[in-house]
Coordinates of C-alpha atoms in Angstrom, one line a residue:
X1 CA 7.9 -3.1 2.9
X2 CA 11.1 -1.4 2.9
X3 CA 10.0 2.2 2.4
X4 CA 12.7 5.0 1.8
X5 CA 15.4 5.8 3.8
X6 CA 16.0 9.0 5.7
X7 CA 12.2 7.9 6.9
X8 CA 11.2 6.5 10.6
X9 CA 8.6 5.7 12.3
X10 CA 5.6 8.2 12.6
X11 CA 2.4 6.4 15.5
X12 CA -0.3 8.1 16.3
X13 CA -3.2 7.0 18.7
X14 CA -5.5 6.3 15.5
X15 CA -4.2 3.0 13.4
X16 CA -1.5 4.7 11.2
X17 CA 1.2 3.5 10.8
X18 CA 3.6 4.9 8.6
X19 CA 7.5 6.6 7.7
X20 CA 8.3 9.7 8.2
X21 CA 11.1 11.9 9.5
X22 CA 13.7 10.3 11.1
X23 CA 15.5 12.3 12.8
X24 CA 11.9 14.2 14.6
X25 CA 10.7 10.2 15.0
X26 CA 8.9 10.5 19.0
X27 CA 11.9 7.8 20.3
X28 CA 12.7 10.7 20.6
X29 CA 10.9 12.3 23.2
X30 CA 11.1 14.0 26.2
X31 CA 9.7 12.4 28.8
X32 CA 10.6 9.0 26.9
X33 CA 13.7 9.9 26.8
X34 CA 13.9 11.6 30.7
X35 CA 12.6 7.9 32.5
X36 CA 14.9 6.6 34.5
X37 CA 16.0 2.8 34.9
X38 CA 13.3 1.2 37.2
X39 CA 13.9 -1.1 38.9
X40 CA 10.1 -3.6 39.1
X41 CA 7.2 -3.6 37.3
X42 CA 4.6 -1.2 37.2
X43 CA 1.6 -0.3 34.8
X44 CA 1.0 1.3 31.6
X45 CA -1.8 4.5 31.3
X46 CA -1.9 6.9 29.5
X47 CA 0.1 9.9 32.1
X48 CA 2.7 7.3 32.1
X49 CA 5.0 9.4 29.6
X50 CA 4.2 12.4 31.9
X51 CA 4.8 10.6 35.5
X52 CA 8.0 10.5 37.2
X53 CA 6.0 7.9 39.5
X54 CA 5.2 5.8 37.0
X55 CA 8.1 5.1 34.4
X56 CA 7.9 2.7 31.0
X57 CA 9.4 -0.7 31.3
X58 CA 8.3 -1.7 28.4
X59 CA 6.4 -0.9 24.8
X60 CA 2.4 -0.2 25.8
X61 CA -0.1 -3.3 26.1
X62 CA -2.9 -2.3 24.9
X63 CA -6.1 -4.9 24.5
X64 CA -6.2 -5.4 20.9
X65 CA -10.3 -4.4 20.1
X66 CA -8.1 -1.1 20.9
X67 CA -7.0 0.6 17.3
X68 CA -2.8 1.4 18.8
X69 CA 0.0 0.0 18.4
X70 CA 2.9 -0.9 20.7
X71 CA 4.4 1.6 19.3
X72 CA 1.8 4.4 20.2
X73 CA 4.3 6.1 23.0
X74 CA 2.3 9.8 23.3
X75 CA -0.8 11.0 23.1
X76 CA -2.0 14.4 22.1
X77 CA -2.2 16.2 24.9
X78 CA 1.2 14.6 25.7
X79 CA 2.2 16.3 22.5
X80 CA 1.4 19.4 22.7
X81 CA 5.3 21.1 23.0
X82 CA 7.0 18.4 20.0
X83 CA 7.6 20.9 17.0
X84 CA 7.7 20.0 14.3
X85 CA 9.1 21.5 10.7
X86 CA 6.4 22.3 8.7
X87 CA 6.2 20.4 5.4
X88 CA 7.8 21.1 2.3
X89 CA 6.6 23.4 -0.3
X90 CA 7.1 22.4 -4.5
X91 CA 10.8 21.1 -4.8
X92 CA 14.2 21.6 -3.7
X93 CA 15.7 24.4 -7.0
X94 CA 19.7 23.0 -7.1
X95 CA 18.6 19.3 -6.8
X96 CA 15.4 20.3 -9.5
X97 CA 18.0 21.2 -11.8
X98 CA 20.3 19.1 -11.1
X99 CA 18.6 15.7 -11.9
X100 CA 17.1 18.0 -15.2
X101 CA 20.2 18.4 -16.7
X102 CA 20.9 15.1 -16.4
X103 CA 18.5 14.5 -18.7
X104 CA 18.6 17.5 -20.7
X105 CA 22.2 16.9 -21.5
X106 CA 22.5 12.8 -22.1
X107 CA 19.6 13.6 -24.6
X108 CA 20.4 16.6 -26.8
X109 CA 24.5 16.7 -26.1
X110 CA 25.7 12.8 -25.9
X111 CA 25.4 11.4 -29.1
X112 CA 23.0 9.2 -29.6
X113 CA 24.8 5.2 -30.2
X114 CA 23.4 3.8 -33.9
X115 CA 21.9 1.0 -32.2
X116 CA 19.6 2.9 -30.4
X117 CA 16.5 4.1 -31.6
X118 CA 15.8 7.9 -30.9
X119 CA 12.6 6.5 -28.7
X120 CA 15.1 4.8 -26.6
X121 CA 17.3 7.6 -25.8
X122 CA 14.8 10.2 -25.2
X123 CA 13.1 7.8 -22.6
X124 CA 17.2 6.9 -21.0
X125 CA 17.8 10.7 -21.1
X126 CA 13.8 10.6 -19.2
X127 CA 14.6 7.7 -16.6
X128 CA 18.2 9.2 -16.2
X129 CA 16.5 11.8 -15.0
X130 CA 14.0 10.4 -13.2
X131 CA 16.9 8.3 -10.8
X132 CA 19.0 11.2 -10.3
X133 CA 15.8 13.2 -8.7
X134 CA 15.8 9.5 -6.3
X135 CA 19.0 10.2 -5.4
X136 CA 19.2 14.2 -4.4
X137 CA 15.5 14.4 -3.8
X138 CA 13.7 17.0 -5.5
X139 CA 10.4 16.4 -4.4
X140 CA 8.9 13.1 -1.9
X141 CA 9.5 9.7 -4.5
X142 CA 5.7 9.3 -5.2
X143 CA 5.4 13.4 -6.5
X144 CA 9.4 12.8 -8.4
X145 CA 8.1 9.2 -10.4
X146 CA 5.0 11.3 -11.5
X147 CA 6.6 14.1 -12.9
X148 CA 8.7 11.6 -14.9
X149 CA 5.5 9.9 -15.8
X150 CA 4.1 12.2 -17.0
X151 CA 7.2 13.7 -19.5
X152 CA 7.1 10.0 -21.2
X153 CA 3.3 11.0 -21.6
X154 CA 3.4 14.4 -22.9
X155 CA 7.1 13.7 -25.0
X156 CA 5.6 11.1 -26.6
X157 CA 7.9 8.8 -25.4
X158 CA 5.4 6.4 -24.7
X159 CA 1.2 6.0 -24.9
X160 CA -0.8 6.5 -21.4
X161 CA -2.0 2.9 -21.7
X162 CA 1.8 1.9 -21.8
X163 CA 3.0 4.2 -19.9
X164 CA 0.5 3.1 -16.9
X165 CA 0.8 -0.8 -17.8
X166 CA 2.7 -1.7 -15.0
X167 CA 0.2 -1.0 -12.7
X168 CA -1.5 -3.9 -13.1
X169 CA 1.5 -5.6 -11.5
X170 CA 1.1 -8.6 -9.9
X171 CA 4.4 -8.0 -8.6
X172 CA 3.4 -4.5 -6.9
X173 CA -0.2 -5.9 -5.9
X174 CA 1.5 -8.6 -4.3
X175 CA 3.8 -6.2 -2.3
X176 CA 1.6 -3.6 -1.9
X177 CA -1.0 -6.6 0.4
X178 CA 1.6 -7.0 2.0
X179 CA 2.1 -3.9 3.8
X180 CA -1.3 -4.7 5.1
X181 CA -0.2 -7.9 6.7
X182 CA 2.5 -6.1 9.0
X183 CA -0.1 -3.6 9.5
X184 CA -2.2 -7.1 11.1
X185 CA 1.4 -8.5 12.8
X186 CA 1.5 -4.8 14.4
X187 CA -2.5 -4.2 15.0
X188 CA -3.2 -7.1 16.6
X189 CA 0.3 -7.5 18.9
X190 CA 1.5 -10.6 17.6
X191 CA 4.2 -10.0 16.4
X192 CA 6.3 -7.7 19.8
X193 CA 4.4 -11.4 21.3
X194 CA 6.7 -13.8 19.5
X195 CA 9.7 -11.6 20.3
X196 CA 9.3 -10.8 24.1
X197 CA 8.9 -14.8 24.2
X198 CA 12.5 -14.7 22.6
X199 CA 13.2 -12.3 25.4
X200 CA 12.0 -14.3 28.2
X201 CA 13.7 -18.2 27.4
X202 CA 17.0 -15.8 25.3
X203 CA 17.3 -12.5 27.9
X204 CA 20.1 -14.3 31.1
X205 CA 23.1 -12.3 29.1
X206 CA 23.3 -9.1 26.5
X207 CA 24.2 -11.8 24.3
X208 CA 21.6 -13.6 24.8
X209 CA 18.7 -11.5 24.2
X210 CA 20.7 -9.8 20.3
X211 CA 20.0 -14.2 19.7
X212 CA 16.7 -14.1 20.8
X213 CA 16.0 -10.7 18.6
X214 CA 17.3 -11.9 16.2
X215 CA 16.2 -15.3 15.9
X216 CA 12.5 -13.4 16.2
X217 CA 12.1 -11.4 13.4
X218 CA 14.1 -14.5 11.3
X219 CA 10.8 -16.5 12.2
X220 CA 8.4 -13.8 11.5
X221 CA 10.3 -12.6 8.4
X222 CA 7.9 -14.7 6.3
X223 CA 5.1 -13.9 7.4
X224 CA 5.3 -10.3 7.9
X225 CA 7.6 -8.7 4.1
X226 CA 8.0 -5.5 5.5
X227 CA 11.5 -5.4 7.1
X228 CA 11.3 -1.3 8.2
X229 CA 7.6 -2.8 9.6
X230 CA 9.5 -5.7 12.0
X231 CA 12.3 -2.7 13.0
X232 CA 10.0 0.4 13.8
X233 CA 6.8 -1.9 14.6
X234 CA 8.0 -4.6 16.7
X235 CA 11.7 -4.2 17.5
X236 CA 12.5 -1.5 18.4
X237 CA 10.1 -0.7 20.8
X238 CA 11.2 -3.6 22.5
X239 CA 15.0 -2.9 22.6
X240 CA 14.1 0.8 23.7
X241 CA 12.6 -1.2 26.8
X242 CA 15.2 -2.9 27.4
X243 CA 17.6 -0.3 27.6
X244 CA 16.2 2.1 29.0
X245 CA 15.4 -0.2 32.2
X246 CA 18.9 -0.9 32.1
X247 CA 19.6 2.3 32.6
X248 CA 20.9 3.2 28.8
X249 CA 19.2 6.4 27.7
X250 CA 20.1 7.4 24.0
X251 CA 22.6 10.5 23.5
X252 CA 24.0 10.6 26.4
X253 CA 26.8 8.5 27.9
X254 CA 24.7 5.9 29.0
X255 CA 23.7 4.5 25.4
X256 CA 26.3 2.1 25.5
X257 CA 25.6 0.4 28.2
X258 CA 23.0 -2.0 26.6
X259 CA 21.2 0.6 23.9
X260 CA 23.3 0.5 22.1
X261 CA 24.9 -2.6 20.9
X262 CA 20.9 -4.6 20.8
X263 CA 20.4 -1.8 18.2
X264 CA 23.4 -2.0 15.8
X265 CA 23.3 -6.1 16.5
X266 CA 19.1 -6.7 15.2
X267 CA 20.0 -4.1 12.5
X268 CA 22.7 -5.6 11.0
X269 CA 20.7 -8.8 11.3
X270 CA 17.8 -8.0 9.6
X271 CA 19.5 -7.8 6.1
X272 CA 20.5 -11.8 6.1
X273 CA 16.3 -12.7 7.8
X274 CA 15.0 -10.5 4.4
X275 CA 17.7 -12.4 2.2
X276 CA 16.8 -15.6 4.1
X277 CA 12.6 -15.9 2.8
X278 CA 11.3 -14.8 -0.7
X279 CA 8.6 -13.2 1.2
X280 CA 10.2 -11.0 3.4
X281 CA 10.9 -8.3 1.2
X282 CA 9.5 -6.5 -0.7
X283 CA 11.8 -5.9 -2.8
X284 CA 13.1 -9.9 -3.2
X285 CA 9.2 -10.0 -5.1
X286 CA 10.6 -7.2 -7.0
X287 CA 14.2 -8.5 -8.1
X288 CA 12.3 -11.5 -9.1
X289 CA 9.8 -10.1 -11.9
X290 CA 13.0 -7.7 -13.3
X291 CA 14.0 -11.0 -14.1
X292 CA 11.4 -12.4 -15.6
X293 CA 11.7 -10.1 -17.8
X294 CA 15.1 -10.4 -19.2
X295 CA 14.2 -14.2 -19.9
X296 CA 15.5 -15.8 -16.2
X297 CA 12.6 -17.3 -14.3
X298 CA 12.9 -19.6 -11.8
X299 CA 10.8 -22.6 -10.9
X300 CA 9.2 -23.2 -7.3
X301 CA 10.3 -19.8 -6.4
X302 CA 10.1 -19.4 -3.0
X303 CA 11.5 -23.2 -2.0
X304 CA 14.7 -22.5 -4.4
X305 CA 14.9 -19.5 -3.2
X306 CA 15.1 -20.1 0.5
X307 CA 17.5 -23.1 -0.8
X308 CA 20.0 -20.7 -2.0
X309 CA 19.9 -18.7 0.6
X310 CA 19.4 -20.7 4.0
X311 CA 23.6 -21.9 4.8
X312 CA 24.9 -18.6 4.5
X313 CA 21.9 -16.4 5.7
X314 CA 22.1 -18.6 8.8
X315 CA 26.2 -18.8 9.1
X316 CA 25.6 -14.7 8.9
X317 CA 22.5 -14.7 12.4
X318 CA 24.6 -16.7 13.4
X319 CA 28.1 -15.0 13.6
X320 CA 26.7 -11.0 13.4
X321 CA 25.6 -10.9 16.8
X322 CA 29.0 -12.6 18.3
X323 CA 30.9 -10.1 16.2
X324 CA 29.1 -7.4 17.4
X325 CA 29.9 -7.8 20.4
X326 CA 33.3 -7.8 20.1
X327 CA 33.9 -4.8 18.2
X328 CA 30.8 -3.2 19.6
X329 CA 30.6 -4.8 23.0
X330 CA 27.5 -3.7 25.4
X331 CA 29.6 -2.1 28.9
X332 CA 26.3 -4.4 30.5
X333 CA 26.8 -7.6 30.3
X334 CA 24.0 -10.1 31.7
X335 CA 20.9 -9.2 32.3
X336 CA 19.2 -11.4 34.6
X337 CA 16.1 -9.2 35.4
X338 CA 15.6 -9.4 30.8
X339 CA 13.9 -12.9 31.4
X340 CA 11.1 -10.9 33.7
X341 CA 10.3 -8.3 32.4
X342 CA 9.7 -10.4 29.8
X343 CA 6.5 -12.2 31.4
X344 CA 5.5 -10.0 33.2
X345 CA 4.8 -8.7 29.8
X346 CA 3.5 -11.5 28.7
X347 CA 1.8 -11.8 31.8
X348 CA -0.1 -8.4 31.6
X349 CA -0.6 -9.0 27.1
X350 CA -2.6 -12.1 28.7
X351 CA -3.4 -14.8 26.9
X352 CA -3.8 -15.2 22.9
X353 CA -6.8 -13.5 21.7
X354 CA -8.9 -14.0 18.5
X355 CA -7.5 -11.5 16.8
X356 CA -3.5 -12.8 17.2
X357 CA -5.0 -16.8 16.8
X358 CA -6.7 -15.5 13.6
X359 CA -3.7 -13.4 12.1
X360 CA -1.3 -16.9 12.9
X361 CA -4.0 -19.0 10.7
X362 CA -4.1 -16.7 8.1
X363 CA 0.0 -16.6 7.7
X364 CA 0.1 -20.0 8.0
X365 CA -2.0 -20.8 5.4
X366 CA -0.5 -17.7 3.1
X367 CA 3.1 -18.7 2.9
X368 CA 2.2 -22.4 2.8
X369 CA 0.4 -21.5 -0.7
X370 CA 3.7 -19.7 -1.5
X371 CA 5.5 -22.3 -0.7
X372 CA 3.5 -25.1 -2.8
X373 CA 1.0 -23.0 -5.4
X374 CA 3.6 -23.1 -8.0
X375 CA 2.2 -26.9 -7.6
X376 CA -1.4 -25.6 -6.8
X377 CA -1.6 -23.3 -9.9
X378 CA -2.6 -20.4 -7.2
X379 CA -0.2 -17.1 -8.6
X380 CA 1.4 -15.3 -5.1
X381 CA -0.5 -12.2 -6.0
X382 CA -3.3 -14.5 -5.4
X383 CA -3.0 -16.2 -2.4
X384 CA -2.1 -12.7 -0.8
X385 CA -5.5 -11.0 -1.6
X386 CA -7.0 -14.4 0.0
X387 CA -5.3 -13.6 3.2
X388 CA -6.2 -9.9 2.7
X389 CA -9.8 -11.3 3.2
X390 CA -9.6 -13.5 5.8
X391 CA -7.9 -10.6 7.6
X392 CA -10.9 -7.8 6.6
X393 CA -14.0 -10.2 6.7
X394 CA -13.5 -11.3 11.0
X395 CA -12.8 -8.1 11.8
X396 CA -8.4 -8.1 12.0
X397 CA -8.3 -5.3 9.7
X398 CA -10.9 -2.8 8.3
X399 CA -11.0 -0.9 5.4
X400 CA -9.8 2.6 6.8
X401 CA -6.5 0.7 7.8
X402 CA -6.3 0.0 4.3
X403 CA -7.0 2.9 3.2
X404 CA -4.4 5.2 6.0
X405 CA -1.3 2.6 4.8
X406 CA 0.2 6.0 3.2
X407 CA 3.9 3.7 2.7
X408 CA 1.2 1.3 0.6
X409 CA -0.5 3.4 -1.7
X410 CA 2.6 5.5 -2.1
X411 CA 4.9 2.0 -3.3
X412 CA 2.5 1.7 -5.9
X413 CA 2.3 4.6 -7.7
X414 CA 6.6 5.0 -8.0
X415 CA 6.5 1.0 -7.9
X416 CA 4.8 0.7 -10.5
X417 CA 6.5 3.9 -12.5
X418 CA 10.3 2.2 -11.6
X419 CA 8.9 -0.9 -13.3
X420 CA 7.4 0.0 -16.1
X421 CA 10.3 2.9 -17.3
X422 CA 12.7 -0.3 -16.7
X423 CA 9.7 -2.2 -18.7
X424 CA 9.9 -0.7 -21.4
X425 CA 14.0 0.4 -21.3
X426 CA 14.1 -3.6 -21.9
X427 CA 11.4 -3.5 -24.4
X428 CA 13.5 -1.3 -26.4
X429 CA 16.3 -2.6 -26.4
X430 CA 18.5 0.3 -24.1
X431 CA 19.8 -2.4 -21.5
X432 CA 20.4 -5.4 -24.0
X433 CA 22.7 -2.2 -25.9
X434 CA 24.2 -1.2 -22.0
X435 CA 24.8 -5.3 -21.1
X436 CA 27.1 -5.7 -24.4
X437 CA 28.6 -2.6 -23.8
X438 CA 29.4 -3.9 -20.6
X439 CA 30.4 -7.6 -22.2
X440 CA 32.6 -6.4 -24.7
X441 CA 34.6 -4.4 -21.6
X442 CA 34.6 -6.8 -19.4
X443 CA 36.1 -9.5 -22.4
X444 CA 38.4 -7.0 -23.6
X445 CA 40.0 -7.4 -19.8
X446 CA 40.0 -12.1 -20.6
X447 CA 37.8 -12.0 -17.6
X448 CA 36.6 -15.3 -17.1
X449 CA 32.8 -15.4 -16.1
X450 CA 33.7 -16.2 -12.0
X451 CA 35.7 -12.5 -12.0
X452 CA 32.8 -10.9 -14.2
X453 CA 31.0 -12.2 -11.3
X454 CA 32.6 -10.6 -8.9
X455 CA 33.3 -7.7 -10.3
X456 CA 29.7 -6.4 -11.4
X457 CA 28.1 -8.0 -7.7
X458 CA 30.8 -6.1 -5.8
X459 CA 30.0 -2.4 -8.0
X460 CA 26.4 -3.6 -7.8
X461 CA 26.8 -3.3 -3.7
X462 CA 29.1 -0.5 -3.7
X463 CA 27.0 1.9 -5.9
X464 CA 24.5 1.8 -3.1
X465 CA 25.9 4.7 -1.0
X466 CA 24.3 6.4 -3.5
X467 CA 20.8 4.9 -3.0
X468 CA 18.1 6.2 -0.2
X469 CA 16.5 3.2 -0.6
X470 CA 16.8 -0.4 -1.4
X471 CA 13.8 -0.2 -3.6
X472 CA 15.3 2.5 -6.4
X473 CA 18.2 0.2 -6.3
X474 CA 16.9 -2.6 -7.5
X475 CA 14.3 -0.3 -10.0
X476 CA 16.8 1.8 -11.1
X477 CA 19.5 -0.9 -12.0
X478 CA 18.7 -4.5 -10.9
X479 CA 17.5 -4.8 -14.9
X480 CA 20.9 -3.5 -16.2
X481 CA 23.1 -5.5 -14.1
X482 CA 21.8 -8.9 -14.6
X483 CA 21.7 -8.2 -18.6
X484 CA 25.6 -7.1 -18.3
X485 CA 25.5 -11.4 -15.6
X486 CA 24.6 -12.3 -18.8
X487 CA 26.0 -10.7 -21.2
X488 CA 29.2 -12.0 -19.2
X489 CA 28.2 -15.7 -19.8
X490 CA 26.9 -15.8 -15.3
X491 CA 24.6 -18.2 -15.1
X492 CA 20.8 -16.6 -14.8
X493 CA 19.0 -17.9 -12.0
X494 CA 23.0 -17.8 -10.5
X495 CA 23.5 -14.2 -10.5
X496 CA 19.7 -13.1 -10.3
X497 CA 19.5 -15.0 -6.7
X498 CA 23.0 -12.8 -6.5
X499 CA 22.0 -9.7 -6.9
X500 CA 18.5 -10.3 -5.3
X501 CA 20.5 -11.4 -2.0
X502 CA 23.0 -8.3 -1.9
X503 CA 19.7 -5.8 -2.1
X504 CA 19.5 -7.1 1.5
X505 CA 23.0 -6.9 2.3
X506 CA 23.1 -3.1 1.5
X507 CA 20.2 -2.2 3.5
X508 CA 22.6 -2.1 6.2
X509 CA 26.3 0.1 5.2
X510 CA 24.4 3.7 6.5
X511 CA 21.8 5.6 7.8
X512 CA 20.2 6.2 5.1
X513 CA 20.3 3.1 3.2
X514 CA 17.0 1.4 3.9
X515 CA 13.5 2.1 6.0
X516 CA 14.9 -0.1 9.2
X517 CA 18.1 2.2 8.7
X518 CA 16.4 5.3 9.8
X519 CA 14.0 3.5 12.3
X520 CA 17.4 2.4 14.2
X521 CA 19.5 5.3 13.5
X522 CA 17.0 7.7 14.2
X523 CA 16.1 6.1 17.6
X524 CA 19.2 8.3 18.8
X525 CA 21.5 5.4 20.1
X526 CA 24.2 5.1 17.8
X527 CA 26.5 8.0 16.3
X528 CA 26.9 8.6 13.2
X529 CA 30.3 8.1 13.0
X530 CA 29.7 4.1 14.1
X531 CA 27.0 4.1 11.8
X532 CA 29.5 3.7 8.5
X533 CA 32.1 2.6 10.9
X534 CA 30.3 -0.7 11.8
X535 CA 28.2 -0.8 8.9
X536 CA 31.3 -0.8 5.8
X537 CA 33.1 -3.5 8.2
X538 CA 30.0 -5.9 9.0
X539 CA 29.1 -4.7 5.3
X540 CA 32.7 -6.8 4.9
X541 CA 32.2 -9.5 6.8
X542 CA 28.7 -10.0 4.9
X543 CA 30.1 -10.2 1.9
X544 CA 32.9 -12.5 2.1
X545 CA 30.5 -15.2 4.6
X546 CA 28.2 -15.7 1.2
X547 CA 30.5 -15.2 -1.1
X548 CA 32.7 -18.1 0.0
X549 CA 29.8 -20.8 1.8
X550 CA 27.7 -19.6 -0.6
X551 CA 30.2 -20.1 -3.5
X552 CA 29.9 -24.0 -2.2
X553 CA 26.5 -24.1 -1.3
X554 CA 25.9 -22.9 -4.9
X555 CA 27.7 -25.5 -6.7
X556 CA 26.7 -28.2 -4.4
X557 CA 23.1 -26.9 -5.1
X558 CA 23.3 -27.0 -9.2
X559 CA 23.5 -22.7 -9.9
X560 CA 26.1 -23.2 -11.1

């Protein structure tokens, strides 16, 4: 699931897999970055990061019985020289004052509309302060969301049971369990194996490498429902190993040889892979839950989602590596040694292990039930619970893995707060009031529903420059924008799906726009101006393809 941006992957030699401090990522470890280009295969051992005689070629290979991950690049004794900032103590004063002031001004200094009740207006003020805190970050997101929830209970805006009602939401628990599935892919090495096969098959040229990585992510995506986990646990380690083997190092003149292009291409393609499948990203499930609360129910959601996304997403996945190859070309065009390196890595990994087969079988079962669950009467969250139970029973995951998945429990806390507040704003009539105001404005401009649809979609997309989280954006604005679409006469299913697809596409516009953005930017291969420039250009291309191809495709499918 997509965790906060301005975070990256932090690894240890235990089973932790969490998001933290992108700019101090272990991928910047000086001993790793000093690796020289290599010409032949050598094995990895725990001292290879410090030994010039044994440079690293691919990500470390671990036996499946170990509780180590492919992304673990150092050991505690090698990390003694790394200095990290002390964790933040308490709230940051300026963001705290601004966040609270926004709610106070709304509550006490802006006249309450006649159509809105005092309770609803007060909840809106608390909600706006909460959203401001998500953007300004006076405290970590989970802590700030909890303060917002506490304020709503202390001020008697919501009762305790109402305030905590969203913690029983099926969608939120489905998202939490999906984090554990992603850990299974990383822990068993299955995701790494799949991606390495595509490097072996398509890796003779730099463009082929990019397509191989893009295709492998699209295949893994429906069964590994976290773009951030795929980025940090599977693709970034492989890309860095390939880049270093070609003499392409981060932060110097050699970065453009290979690493910059591969990372930028994978980063820009990831949003389309996430948009292709309902279960490819946490925010997808959240979008459909919020749409359902507004009365937009999508039958056979997994199939309906895939059918509507398939054509525009496939076109974007085909176009993205090629466009970036022209606009942001790598200096190294051919990589004839990459297939051999991949083949050697697969040989070192050995045959598919029992845990990998269990992971394959479990995910085939899960995806099948997600596809056909409606017909069988099996809810998606029950499917996820069954899958996790199988992984626990057969020892692919243990309970410590689940307990140490901090991002999952953090997500449970702040997702539930945002979803609960958004739901109560809908129940108290705030969303309806806001959407009717926007609808009247659009009607005064004499806009048809297709024109209103375009204006609202573009606005929803561009507002993400103010957000550091895709899921935070959804929790804050999805319901309101969907309500505006409905009030403007846009067909409900079309509006709900288009907003949800946009939620994936805007995850690559900045270095802070999503969890995977921080992971890829934190690798150090792409300069910040290039992130913004190429993010904006690719956003225009993606929106154009989805707008043109999607319009005809959705008409063919009967969505409008």
